[in-house]
Structures are given as C-alpha cells and as structure tokens.
Amino acid sequence: MRLVLNLIRRFRYLILSFTFVILSFGYVHSRSKQNTVHPLDSLYLKLSPNTEKVDRKISLRRLSLHLRGVIPSVTEWKELDALPKDQSLESFAVNFLKQPEFAEYWGTKFTSMLRDKSKGRKIPTGVFFQYIAGSLHKNKPYDTLVQEMLTSSGSVKESPATMFYIRDGADPLQTAEYVGRLFYAKRVACARCHDHPYISDFTRRDYYALAAFFSQQFFRDGTWEADRYGKSFSYVPRELEVHLPMEDQKTLQDKNNEWNRDNWNKWTDEQRKDYQKKHEVAYSTLYYEPKLGLRFPHTDDAPGGDLVRPKFLDGKEAKLKPGDDRRKVFANWLTDKSNDRFRKVIINRVWTELMGWSFFTPLDDWNEDTVVKGEEILNHLDSYFLANQLKLKELILYIVTSNAYNRSLTSSTGDQDPIRYFSPKRLDSDQLLNSLIRVSDLQKISNIRERNLSWLTNLMGQKPYDLTGTGSVRIPTDNLKEFTNAVEVERPAPYHTMLSVFGSGPRVDISDDVEELTIEQMLTLMNGRVVGKLVWDFGNKDSLVKQEFDQLKSMNQVIDNLYYRLLGRLPSNGEKEKLKTLMAKPDNVFDKDLLQDIFWALLNSQEFQHIN
C-alpha cells in the first residue's frame, strides 16, 4: 500500500512539472514578439495589475547591489548606455551571477542565516564560509548543500560542512531547533520544557523525537583517542554514555574503569601529558557513533529514561533499521520532492531579499495561523525551482528578469504598497563598504557578455547558460589591514568597524543583521575614518581622478564622470547650476578641494545610500 501511495505522489509531481513546462511554452514561443509576458509576470499582474517598470539605470544598480553587493562599475554603466533600448538586462544578470562577487555576497547572507563565525578553536579562519560560498559559486543544488551539512562527519578542515553541527557543540536539542526554523520554518523551541503552547499536538516528547535524529554525533577539539577499544566498539565521551543502550553503556563503563586502573591511574603526570599530546586532534572533529540515541529526561509528571524514537517535523514516526544513520533518514525526508515546504521556505527568503516583501513572515515561522500572500506565485516558483534541480542561481535569474522585479519605485503620492512598488531600502553593511571600495578604484571587474536566455531550454533542463562561477572566491582573513571586499572581514564583524556600525549582526541567531537607521551611522558616513580616508585621498596626484583630469583638461567633465561613477547618471540641470556657483577656478584648472567636497556630498546623499 505504501509503495502505491509513493508512486501516486511521484506521478502527481511529474504531472505538475510537465504542466508547468507546457504552460510556459506560450511565452517561449512568442518571446520574440513585442509585449511578450514573463510567466512570472502573468501571475504577478493578478496580484498587482498596475505595476510599471522603472528606468533601466535604476534596474541595473538594483541588480548589481542585489546580486553582487556593490554598485556597477563605470564600464558597466557605459555598456548599459550602448545597449539597445528594447534589450533586457538579462546578460548583465547572467554575468553578475557568474562572478565571484555573487558567491561572496550571497555567501555572507547564507552564513549569517547559518550563524557562522569566522574564527573558532582549532577551526581554520573562514573555512565554513569558503564551503558555503564555494557551493554557491559552483551552483550546487540547494538540496545537495543541505544534505551535505546534515550528514557530515570528520575534521572541520577536511569536511567544513561539519561546522553546521560544531557551531552548537553538536548538541542535538539545539540542532533540532535550528533545523526546524532554517529548513522547515517551524519553531519548536517552546517544547523543550513542556508541550508546545502554539503548535497543536506537538509535545515535549515530539521535540526530543526530532532531536533524536541528531544524537548520533559528537565533536571534540581536545584530546580524543577514537579507537581506544577498537573500531568495532562504541567509545563515546563520558557525558554521552547515558545515551547508549543499557547493555553498551554498562560494557563501556567497565572498559573505562579497567583502562583507568591499568593505565591512567598508574601513569606519572609526564606520561599523562604525553598521552594527551599524542592524541590531541589537530582540528575540531565531528564523530559519528550509530549506537548513540537520546534519552527522554525523567520528570515528576511524565515517564522518562527511555531512548526516544525519532519523529519527523510533520509528526510522522521514522521507520528505521538498526545501525541506520538517522541524519541521512531525516535529510532524505526533508529534501524529498514531495516536501514542497522545504523548497518554499528558501524561496521565501530569496524572494524577500530580491523583492522587498515576503510570501509569509516571520521567515522562520510558518504556523497554523500564517496567511500566505501571493500563494499562486509561490507555487509557480516552487515548480520552477523543482524543474531546475533546486539551483539557486536559476531561481534568482528567473526572478530578476521579470518586470515584477524591475517594477517602479514608490510613487510620490505616498503609496507605500511594497507589492506594487519597490520600496526604498538602505544599503546593507556589505553593500555600503563594497560600494565605497569601488568608488575608490581599488577593485576592478571585467565583464563577459552572453546571449539572451532561451526560456524553453531552461525549463526543460538544457541550460543555455552555464551559471557555474568563474574566478576565485575570497574568504575572511586574519589581521588583514587592507580590504578589497567586505567578505574579507571576519564575522561577527569586530566592534566599531564600519560593518558592525551599519548592522552586521553578532551571529547568535538566524540572520540577525540589523537594518535600523542610527545616529552613529549618519555620523560615520559624514566624518568616520573610512569615508574620511577616501575623501582625503581623492584627487591626489597619483589618483585615477587626477589622471582623468590630465587627459580631459576639464573639471566639468570630471565632475560629470564622478556623478556617473557614483549614481549612474549625469548632474541634473539644477545640480549643474549649483555646481557653477561652487567653481572658483577656471574649467581647465584642477580643483582638488572642490572634487573632494562633491565626492563627500554624493557619498552622503540618499540616492547613493539606498538601493533604489
């Protein structure tokens, strides 16, 4: 019976995917015609029928900041000007997705979600970030990435995915809470001490049953002789002995007492130190022991002391065989094609980042009372994501090439509807620092243009673009004095650095970066060290802007180019009139002080500091 139900379920999803391809074929077939509609837009117009496109210069700046965390380069602005008016920004999007900066910026987003800290005891600096960003750079399917983390074991240097567990000391209870929030948008923490007050029929035992999936591993960063009693014997830390079956627990205790009597208790202090040094692990290591379980605690009001039988987040009990890796069983259930909730949770996060509004909030709490906004769009994106093997770059490309993404800014009438309009949003800490570095000419990125997207071949799985990244991804580095990108700064960002001032979080909770505007941020932009150094060096004899003037011999042209670099446009007529009153020297005489004043003013303008 179970086999029949599984076949029916898989057949249903096959039909849904096939239907999705067929429904999109009309758009594919007629895309060369004028006014063709992106499949996503046909659904978005039902939700917001009066959506209008924004000027494509704003779209390019938005695209660059969202995908790479930095404003466009002068070369890219010029490429946009040379682009035919009726041609989309698709080639820019493809190029941005392939650049290392995409993996670096989105790697920062993901490691914030995963609460990664760059440094740790016997953990190479930035190793988990390198793993996450590298996976994004290679366009690794999202389900593969999650599977790797959930089933990881070994040294953190050889298997950096183990940081997913090591971050919380491989505590099964803590892991269960974050797995529920991260991948299933279900908050179960309240059930650690009592039955859940807000999730019906979710008991304290259900909480422990979920944690039991993650009870077969433990980590060590000190002395550990894994094979002390042979590879076939269950040897675990003393504090975990209680979670072994009673027979194994008794055998291990006897073995430990015998070893201590015959060895440790007879050794001198020097011999003990030699033993500890000989068996000290080089790097933090996650060990897997199949016999480990999780005992339900004894309480006055409920029976306990038994090894809990694992149960999935949907309430169904797992069918297990002796020796099964319960993490793999859970990971297979979580990432199964029938589990659309797993996909929709990450789709909602990506959509929120790109579109400025969410299908549901909070992003980690999809409960019985949650009202899903734009559910038809969410279902459509889920079908697309599934058809494209859960590759995040394909999902992102699909969203940003729609008119819905390129919709206009908030109207002057005061309408703040985030669905109809793209609400203004300040640059986050990484976008700001990266953009400041870019205008200082310390970073240069080449562009490789590609052909337009073929929607049919994309939907059928024969990609016209290879979105695998090119180039090398940078990672956080110890004691670095000069930075070419915000990603090189350790996380959590050191206190009172520009990143921390502008909201880079402490990494104690999921995506705990802060967006609120503070007086400290305003003062930092006006007279902080980073901006002060940029302005002070701007126009020096060896600077690019001075070389530019030596070639053009015109301050007006240099000022025009400065506007172009920072804002992607030339000065308005009103700004030009104001600039005339500030020019105390002839046009053919270099005025460093004036340039620095204009540079400072533009950096502190709302136009520069916002994505839109």
Coordinates of C-alpha atoms in Angstrom, one line a residue, residues 99-500:
Q99 CA 31.3 36.5 -10.9
P100 CA 32.9 35.6 -7.6
E101 CA 31.2 38.6 -6.0
F102 CA 27.9 36.9 -6.3
A103 CA 29.1 33.9 -4.2
E104 CA 30.9 36.2 -1.8
Y105 CA 27.8 38.4 -1.2
W106 CA 25.3 35.7 -1.0
G107 CA 27.7 33.5 0.9
T108 CA 27.6 36.2 3.5
K109 CA 23.8 36.1 3.5
F110 CA 23.8 32.4 3.9
T111 CA 26.4 32.2 6.6
S112 CA 24.5 34.9 8.5
M113 CA 21.5 32.6 8.2
L114 CA 23.6 29.7 9.4
R115 CA 25.2 31.8 12.3
D116 CA 28.7 31.2 11.1
K117 CA 31.6 32.7 13.0
S118 CA 34.8 33.1 11.0
K119 CA 37.1 32.0 13.9
G120 CA 36.9 29.2 16.4
R121 CA 39.1 26.9 18.5
K122 CA 41.0 24.6 16.1
I123 CA 39.0 25.9 13.2
P124 CA 40.7 27.4 10.1
T125 CA 39.6 31.0 9.7
G126 CA 36.7 31.3 7.1
V127 CA 36.6 27.6 6.4
F128 CA 32.8 27.3 6.6
F129 CA 32.3 30.5 4.6
Q130 CA 34.6 29.1 1.9
Y131 CA 32.5 25.9 1.8
I132 CA 29.2 27.8 1.5
A133 CA 30.4 30.5 -0.9
G134 CA 32.2 27.9 -3.0
S135 CA 29.0 25.8 -3.2
L136 CA 27.1 28.8 -4.4
H137 CA 29.8 29.7 -6.9
K138 CA 29.6 26.2 -8.4
N139 CA 25.8 26.5 -8.5
K140 CA 25.4 23.4 -6.3
P141 CA 21.7 22.4 -5.9
Y142 CA 20.3 23.6 -2.6
D143 CA 19.1 20.2 -1.5
T144 CA 22.6 18.8 -2.1
L145 CA 24.1 21.5 0.1
V146 CA 21.6 20.8 2.9
Q147 CA 22.2 17.1 2.6
E148 CA 25.9 17.5 2.8
M149 CA 25.6 19.6 6.0
L150 CA 23.1 17.3 7.7
T151 CA 25.1 14.1 7.0
S152 CA 28.7 15.5 7.5
S153 CA 31.4 13.9 9.7
G154 CA 35.1 14.3 10.2
S155 CA 37.6 17.0 10.6
V156 CA 36.4 20.5 10.0
K157 CA 39.4 21.1 7.8
E158 CA 38.7 18.1 5.6
S159 CA 34.9 18.4 5.9
P160 CA 34.0 22.0 6.6
A161 CA 30.2 21.2 6.3
T162 CA 30.6 19.8 9.9
M163 CA 30.6 23.4 11.1
F164 CA 26.8 23.2 10.8
Y165 CA 26.9 20.9 13.9
I166 CA 30.1 22.1 15.5
R167 CA 28.7 25.7 15.7
D168 CA 26.4 24.4 18.6
G169 CA 28.8 21.8 20.0
A170 CA 26.8 19.1 18.1
D171 CA 24.0 19.5 20.7
P172 CA 21.1 17.5 19.3
L173 CA 18.5 19.7 21.0
Q174 CA 20.0 23.0 19.7
T175 CA 20.4 21.4 16.3
A176 CA 16.7 20.3 16.2
E177 CA 15.6 23.9 17.0
Y178 CA 17.6 25.5 14.2
V179 CA 16.9 22.8 11.6
G180 CA 13.2 23.3 12.3
R181 CA 13.5 27.1 11.8
L182 CA 16.0 27.1 9.0
F183 CA 14.7 24.5 6.7
Y184 CA 11.1 24.0 7.7
A185 CA 10.0 27.4 9.2
K186 CA 8.7 25.6 12.3
R187 CA 9.6 26.9 15.7
V188 CA 9.8 24.1 18.2
A189 CA 11.9 25.5 21.0
C190 CA 9.0 26.0 23.3
A191 CA 8.6 22.3 23.6
R192 CA 12.0 21.7 25.2
C193 CA 10.5 22.1 28.6
H194 CA 6.8 21.5 28.1
D195 CA 4.2 20.7 25.4
H196 CA 4.2 23.4 22.7
P197 CA 1.6 26.1 23.5
Y198 CA 1.2 27.3 19.9
I199 CA 1.6 24.1 17.8
S200 CA -1.3 21.8 18.2
D201 CA -0.4 18.2 19.1
F202 CA 3.4 19.0 19.4
T203 CA 4.5 17.6 22.7
R204 CA 7.7 17.7 24.6
R205 CA 8.3 14.1 23.5
D206 CA 7.9 15.2 19.9
Y207 CA 10.6 17.7 20.5
Y208 CA 13.0 15.1 21.7
A209 CA 11.9 12.7 18.9
L210 CA 13.1 15.4 16.4
A211 CA 16.3 15.9 18.3
A212 CA 16.9 12.1 18.2
F213 CA 17.7 12.4 14.5
F214 CA 20.8 14.4 15.5
S215 CA 22.0 12.4 18.5
Q216 CA 24.5 10.0 16.8
Q217 CA 27.3 12.6 16.5
F218 CA 29.6 14.4 18.9
F219 CA 32.6 16.7 18.5
R220 CA 36.0 17.0 20.1
D221 CA 38.6 19.8 19.9
G222 CA 41.0 18.5 22.5
T223 CA 42.4 15.0 23.3
W224 CA 40.5 12.1 21.9
E225 CA 41.5 8.5 21.1
A226 CA 38.7 7.4 18.9
D227 CA 39.8 3.8 18.5
R228 CA 40.9 3.3 22.1
Y229 CA 38.9 0.0 22.3
G230 CA 39.0 -0.9 18.6
K231 CA 36.9 0.3 15.7
S232 CA 34.1 -2.1 16.3
F233 CA 33.4 -0.9 19.9
S234 CA 31.2 2.1 20.8
Y235 CA 33.5 4.5 22.5
V236 CA 31.9 7.9 23.3
P237 CA 32.6 10.8 25.7
R238 CA 31.7 10.1 29.3
E239 CA 28.8 12.6 29.3
L240 CA 27.2 10.7 26.4
E241 CA 27.4 7.2 27.9
V242 CA 23.9 7.6 29.3
H243 CA 22.5 7.8 25.7
L244 CA 23.8 4.4 24.7
P245 CA 21.6 1.3 25.0
M246 CA 21.9 -0.1 28.6
E247 CA 24.0 -3.1 27.6
D248 CA 26.5 -1.0 25.7
Q249 CA 26.5 1.6 28.4
K250 CA 27.5 -1.0 31.0
T251 CA 30.2 -2.5 28.8
L252 CA 31.7 0.9 28.1
Q253 CA 31.8 1.8 31.8
D254 CA 33.5 -1.4 32.6
K255 CA 36.0 -0.8 29.8
N256 CA 36.7 2.7 31.0
N257 CA 37.2 1.6 34.6
E258 CA 39.6 -1.1 33.5
W259 CA 41.6 1.3 31.3
N260 CA 41.9 3.9 34.0
R261 CA 43.0 1.3 36.5
D262 CA 45.6 -0.3 34.2
N263 CA 46.8 2.9 32.6
W264 CA 45.8 6.4 33.7
N265 CA 45.9 5.8 37.4
K266 CA 49.4 4.3 37.2
W267 CA 50.9 7.0 34.9
T268 CA 53.0 9.9 36.1
D269 CA 52.0 13.5 35.2
E270 CA 54.6 13.5 32.4
Q271 CA 53.1 10.3 30.9
R272 CA 49.6 11.7 31.1
K273 CA 50.8 14.9 29.3
D274 CA 52.5 12.8 26.6
Y275 CA 49.3 10.8 26.1
Q276 CA 47.2 13.9 25.8
K277 CA 49.6 15.5 23.4
K278 CA 49.8 12.3 21.2
H279 CA 46.0 12.1 20.9
E280 CA 45.2 15.7 20.6
V281 CA 43.1 16.4 17.5
A282 CA 44.6 18.8 15.0
Y283 CA 41.3 20.4 14.1
S284 CA 37.8 20.3 15.6
T285 CA 36.3 17.0 14.5
L286 CA 32.8 15.6 14.3
Y287 CA 32.5 11.9 15.2
Y288 CA 29.6 9.6 14.3
E289 CA 28.5 6.7 16.5
P290 CA 25.4 4.8 15.3
K291 CA 24.5 3.3 18.7
L292 CA 24.1 6.7 20.3
G293 CA 20.5 7.8 21.0
L294 CA 18.7 10.4 23.1
R295 CA 17.1 9.6 26.4
F296 CA 13.9 11.3 27.4
P297 CA 14.5 13.1 30.7
H298 CA 12.9 11.9 34.0
T299 CA 10.3 14.3 35.3
D300 CA 7.7 14.2 38.1
D301 CA 4.8 14.5 35.7
A302 CA 5.8 12.2 32.8
P303 CA 7.7 8.9 32.4
G304 CA 11.2 9.1 31.0
G305 CA 14.5 7.4 30.8
D306 CA 13.8 5.6 27.5
L307 CA 15.6 6.2 24.2
V308 CA 13.3 8.3 22.1
R309 CA 12.1 7.0 18.7
P310 CA 12.8 9.7 16.0
K311 CA 9.8 11.5 14.6
F312 CA 9.7 14.0 11.6
L313 CA 8.6 17.6 11.8
D314 CA 5.3 16.6 10.2
G315 CA 4.6 14.3 13.1
K316 CA 5.2 11.0 11.3
E317 CA 7.4 8.5 13.0
A318 CA 10.6 7.4 11.1
K319 CA 10.9 3.8 10.0
L320 CA 14.5 2.8 11.0
K321 CA 16.7 -0.2 10.9
P322 CA 19.4 -0.9 13.5
G323 CA 22.6 1.0 12.6
D324 CA 20.9 3.5 10.2
D325 CA 22.3 7.0 10.1
R326 CA 19.3 8.8 11.3
R327 CA 20.7 12.1 9.9
K328 CA 20.5 10.6 6.4
V329 CA 17.0 9.4 7.0
F330 CA 15.9 12.9 8.1
A331 CA 17.8 14.6 5.3
N332 CA 16.1 12.3 2.7
W333 CA 12.7 13.1 4.2
L334 CA 13.4 16.8 4.3
T335 CA 14.7 17.2 0.7
D336 CA 12.2 14.7 -0.9
K337 CA 10.4 16.1 -3.9
S338 CA 7.1 15.7 -2.1
N339 CA 8.2 18.0 0.6
D340 CA 7.4 21.4 -1.1
R341 CA 7.6 23.2 2.3
F342 CA 11.4 22.7 2.3
R343 CA 11.7 24.4 -1.0
K344 CA 9.2 27.2 -0.3
V345 CA 11.0 28.2 2.9
I346 CA 14.2 29.1 1.0
I347 CA 12.2 30.5 -2.0
N348 CA 10.6 32.9 0.5
R349 CA 14.0 34.0 1.8
V350 CA 15.4 34.6 -1.7
W351 CA 12.2 36.4 -2.8
T352 CA 12.2 38.6 0.3
E353 CA 15.9 39.6 -0.4
L354 CA 15.2 40.4 -4.0
M355 CA 11.6 41.8 -4.0
G356 CA 11.3 43.6 -0.7
W357 CA 8.2 41.7 0.5
S358 CA 7.5 38.2 1.7
F359 CA 5.0 35.4 1.0
F360 CA 4.9 34.9 4.7
T361 CA 6.5 36.3 7.8
P362 CA 8.4 35.6 10.0
L363 CA 10.6 33.8 7.6
D364 CA 11.3 31.1 10.1
D365 CA 7.7 30.6 11.4
W366 CA 5.1 29.1 9.1
N367 CA 2.4 28.1 11.5
E368 CA -1.3 27.2 11.5
D369 CA -2.3 30.9 11.6
T370 CA 0.1 32.0 8.8
V371 CA -1.6 33.8 5.9
V372 CA 0.4 33.2 2.7
K373 CA 0.4 36.3 0.4
G374 CA 0.7 35.6 -3.3
E375 CA 0.4 31.9 -2.9
E376 CA -0.1 31.3 -6.6
I377 CA 3.3 32.9 -7.3
L378 CA 4.9 30.9 -4.6
N379 CA 3.6 27.7 -6.1
H380 CA 4.8 28.7 -9.5
L381 CA 8.3 29.5 -8.2
D382 CA 8.3 26.1 -6.4
S383 CA 7.5 24.3 -9.7
Y384 CA 10.3 26.3 -11.5
F385 CA 12.8 25.6 -8.7
L386 CA 12.0 21.9 -8.8
A387 CA 12.2 21.7 -12.6
N388 CA 15.7 23.4 -12.4
Q389 CA 17.1 20.9 -9.8
L390 CA 16.9 23.4 -6.9
K391 CA 19.7 25.5 -8.3
L392 CA 19.5 28.9 -6.6
K393 CA 21.2 30.8 -9.4
E394 CA 18.5 29.7 -11.8
L395 CA 15.8 30.8 -9.4
I396 CA 17.4 34.2 -8.9
L397 CA 17.8 34.7 -12.6
Y398 CA 14.2 33.8 -13.2
I399 CA 13.0 36.4 -10.7
V400 CA 15.3 39.3 -11.7
T401 CA 14.5 39.0 -15.4
S402 CA 10.8 39.7 -14.7
N403 CA 9.0 43.0 -14.9
A404 CA 7.8 42.3 -11.3
Y405 CA 11.4 42.6 -10.1
N406 CA 12.0 45.7 -12.3
R407 CA 8.9 47.5 -11.1
S408 CA 9.0 51.2 -10.4
L409 CA 9.8 53.0 -7.1
T410 CA 7.3 54.1 -4.5
S411 CA 5.1 56.8 -6.0
S412 CA 5.2 60.4 -4.9
T413 CA 1.5 60.2 -3.8
G414 CA 2.6 58.4 -0.6
D415 CA 1.5 54.9 -1.7
Q416 CA 3.9 52.5 0.2
D417 CA 2.5 49.3 -1.2
P418 CA 5.6 47.0 -1.4
I419 CA 3.9 44.7 -3.9
R420 CA 3.1 47.4 -6.5
Y421 CA 6.2 49.5 -5.8
F422 CA 9.8 48.7 -5.0
S423 CA 10.2 50.2 -1.5
P424 CA 13.4 52.2 -0.9
K425 CA 15.9 50.3 1.2
R426 CA 19.2 51.4 2.6
L427 CA 22.4 49.7 1.5
D428 CA 23.3 46.9 4.0
S429 CA 26.7 47.0 5.6
D430 CA 28.4 44.8 2.9
Q431 CA 26.8 46.8 0.0
L432 CA 27.9 50.0 1.5
L433 CA 31.5 49.0 2.2
N434 CA 31.9 47.3 -1.2
S435 CA 30.5 50.4 -3.0
L436 CA 32.8 52.7 -1.1
I437 CA 35.7 50.5 -2.1
R438 CA 34.5 50.5 -5.7
V439 CA 34.4 54.3 -5.9
S440 CA 37.9 54.4 -4.5
D441 CA 39.0 52.4 -7.6
L442 CA 40.6 49.6 -5.5
Q443 CA 38.5 46.9 -7.2
K444 CA 38.0 46.3 -10.9
I445 CA 35.8 43.7 -12.5
S446 CA 35.8 42.7 -16.2
N447 CA 32.6 41.8 -18.0
I448 CA 31.8 39.0 -20.3
R449 CA 28.6 39.4 -22.2
E450 CA 26.4 36.5 -23.2
R451 CA 23.4 35.8 -25.4
N452 CA 19.8 36.1 -24.3
L453 CA 18.1 33.4 -22.3
S454 CA 16.1 30.7 -24.0
W455 CA 13.2 30.0 -21.7
L456 CA 12.2 26.7 -23.2
T457 CA 15.6 25.0 -23.0
N458 CA 15.9 26.4 -19.5
L459 CA 12.6 24.9 -18.4
M460 CA 13.5 21.6 -20.0
G461 CA 16.8 21.4 -18.1
Q462 CA 19.1 22.1 -21.1
K463 CA 20.6 25.3 -19.8
P464 CA 21.6 27.9 -22.4
Y465 CA 23.8 29.4 -19.6
D466 CA 26.4 27.7 -17.6
L467 CA 26.0 29.6 -14.4
T468 CA 28.9 28.0 -12.7
G469 CA 31.0 30.8 -11.3
T470 CA 34.4 31.9 -12.8
G471 CA 37.3 33.2 -10.8
S472 CA 38.2 32.7 -7.1
V473 CA 36.1 33.4 -4.1
R474 CA 37.7 35.5 -1.3
I475 CA 37.2 34.5 2.3
P476 CA 37.7 36.1 5.7
T477 CA 41.3 36.6 6.6
D478 CA 43.1 37.1 9.9
N479 CA 44.6 40.5 10.7
L480 CA 44.1 41.9 7.2
K481 CA 44.9 45.7 7.1
E482 CA 43.6 46.5 3.6
F483 CA 40.4 45.1 2.1
T484 CA 39.2 44.7 -1.4
N485 CA 35.8 43.4 -0.4
A486 CA 33.7 43.3 2.8
V487 CA 33.8 39.5 2.7
E488 CA 37.4 39.5 3.8
V489 CA 36.4 40.9 7.2
E490 CA 35.9 38.3 9.9
R491 CA 32.4 37.6 11.2
P492 CA 31.0 38.6 13.6
A493 CA 32.4 41.9 12.4
P494 CA 34.7 43.4 15.1
Y495 CA 33.0 46.0 17.3
H496 CA 33.0 49.6 15.9
T497 CA 34.1 48.6 12.4
M498 CA 32.0 50.1 9.6
L499 CA 30.3 46.7 9.1
S500 CA 29.2 46.4 12.7

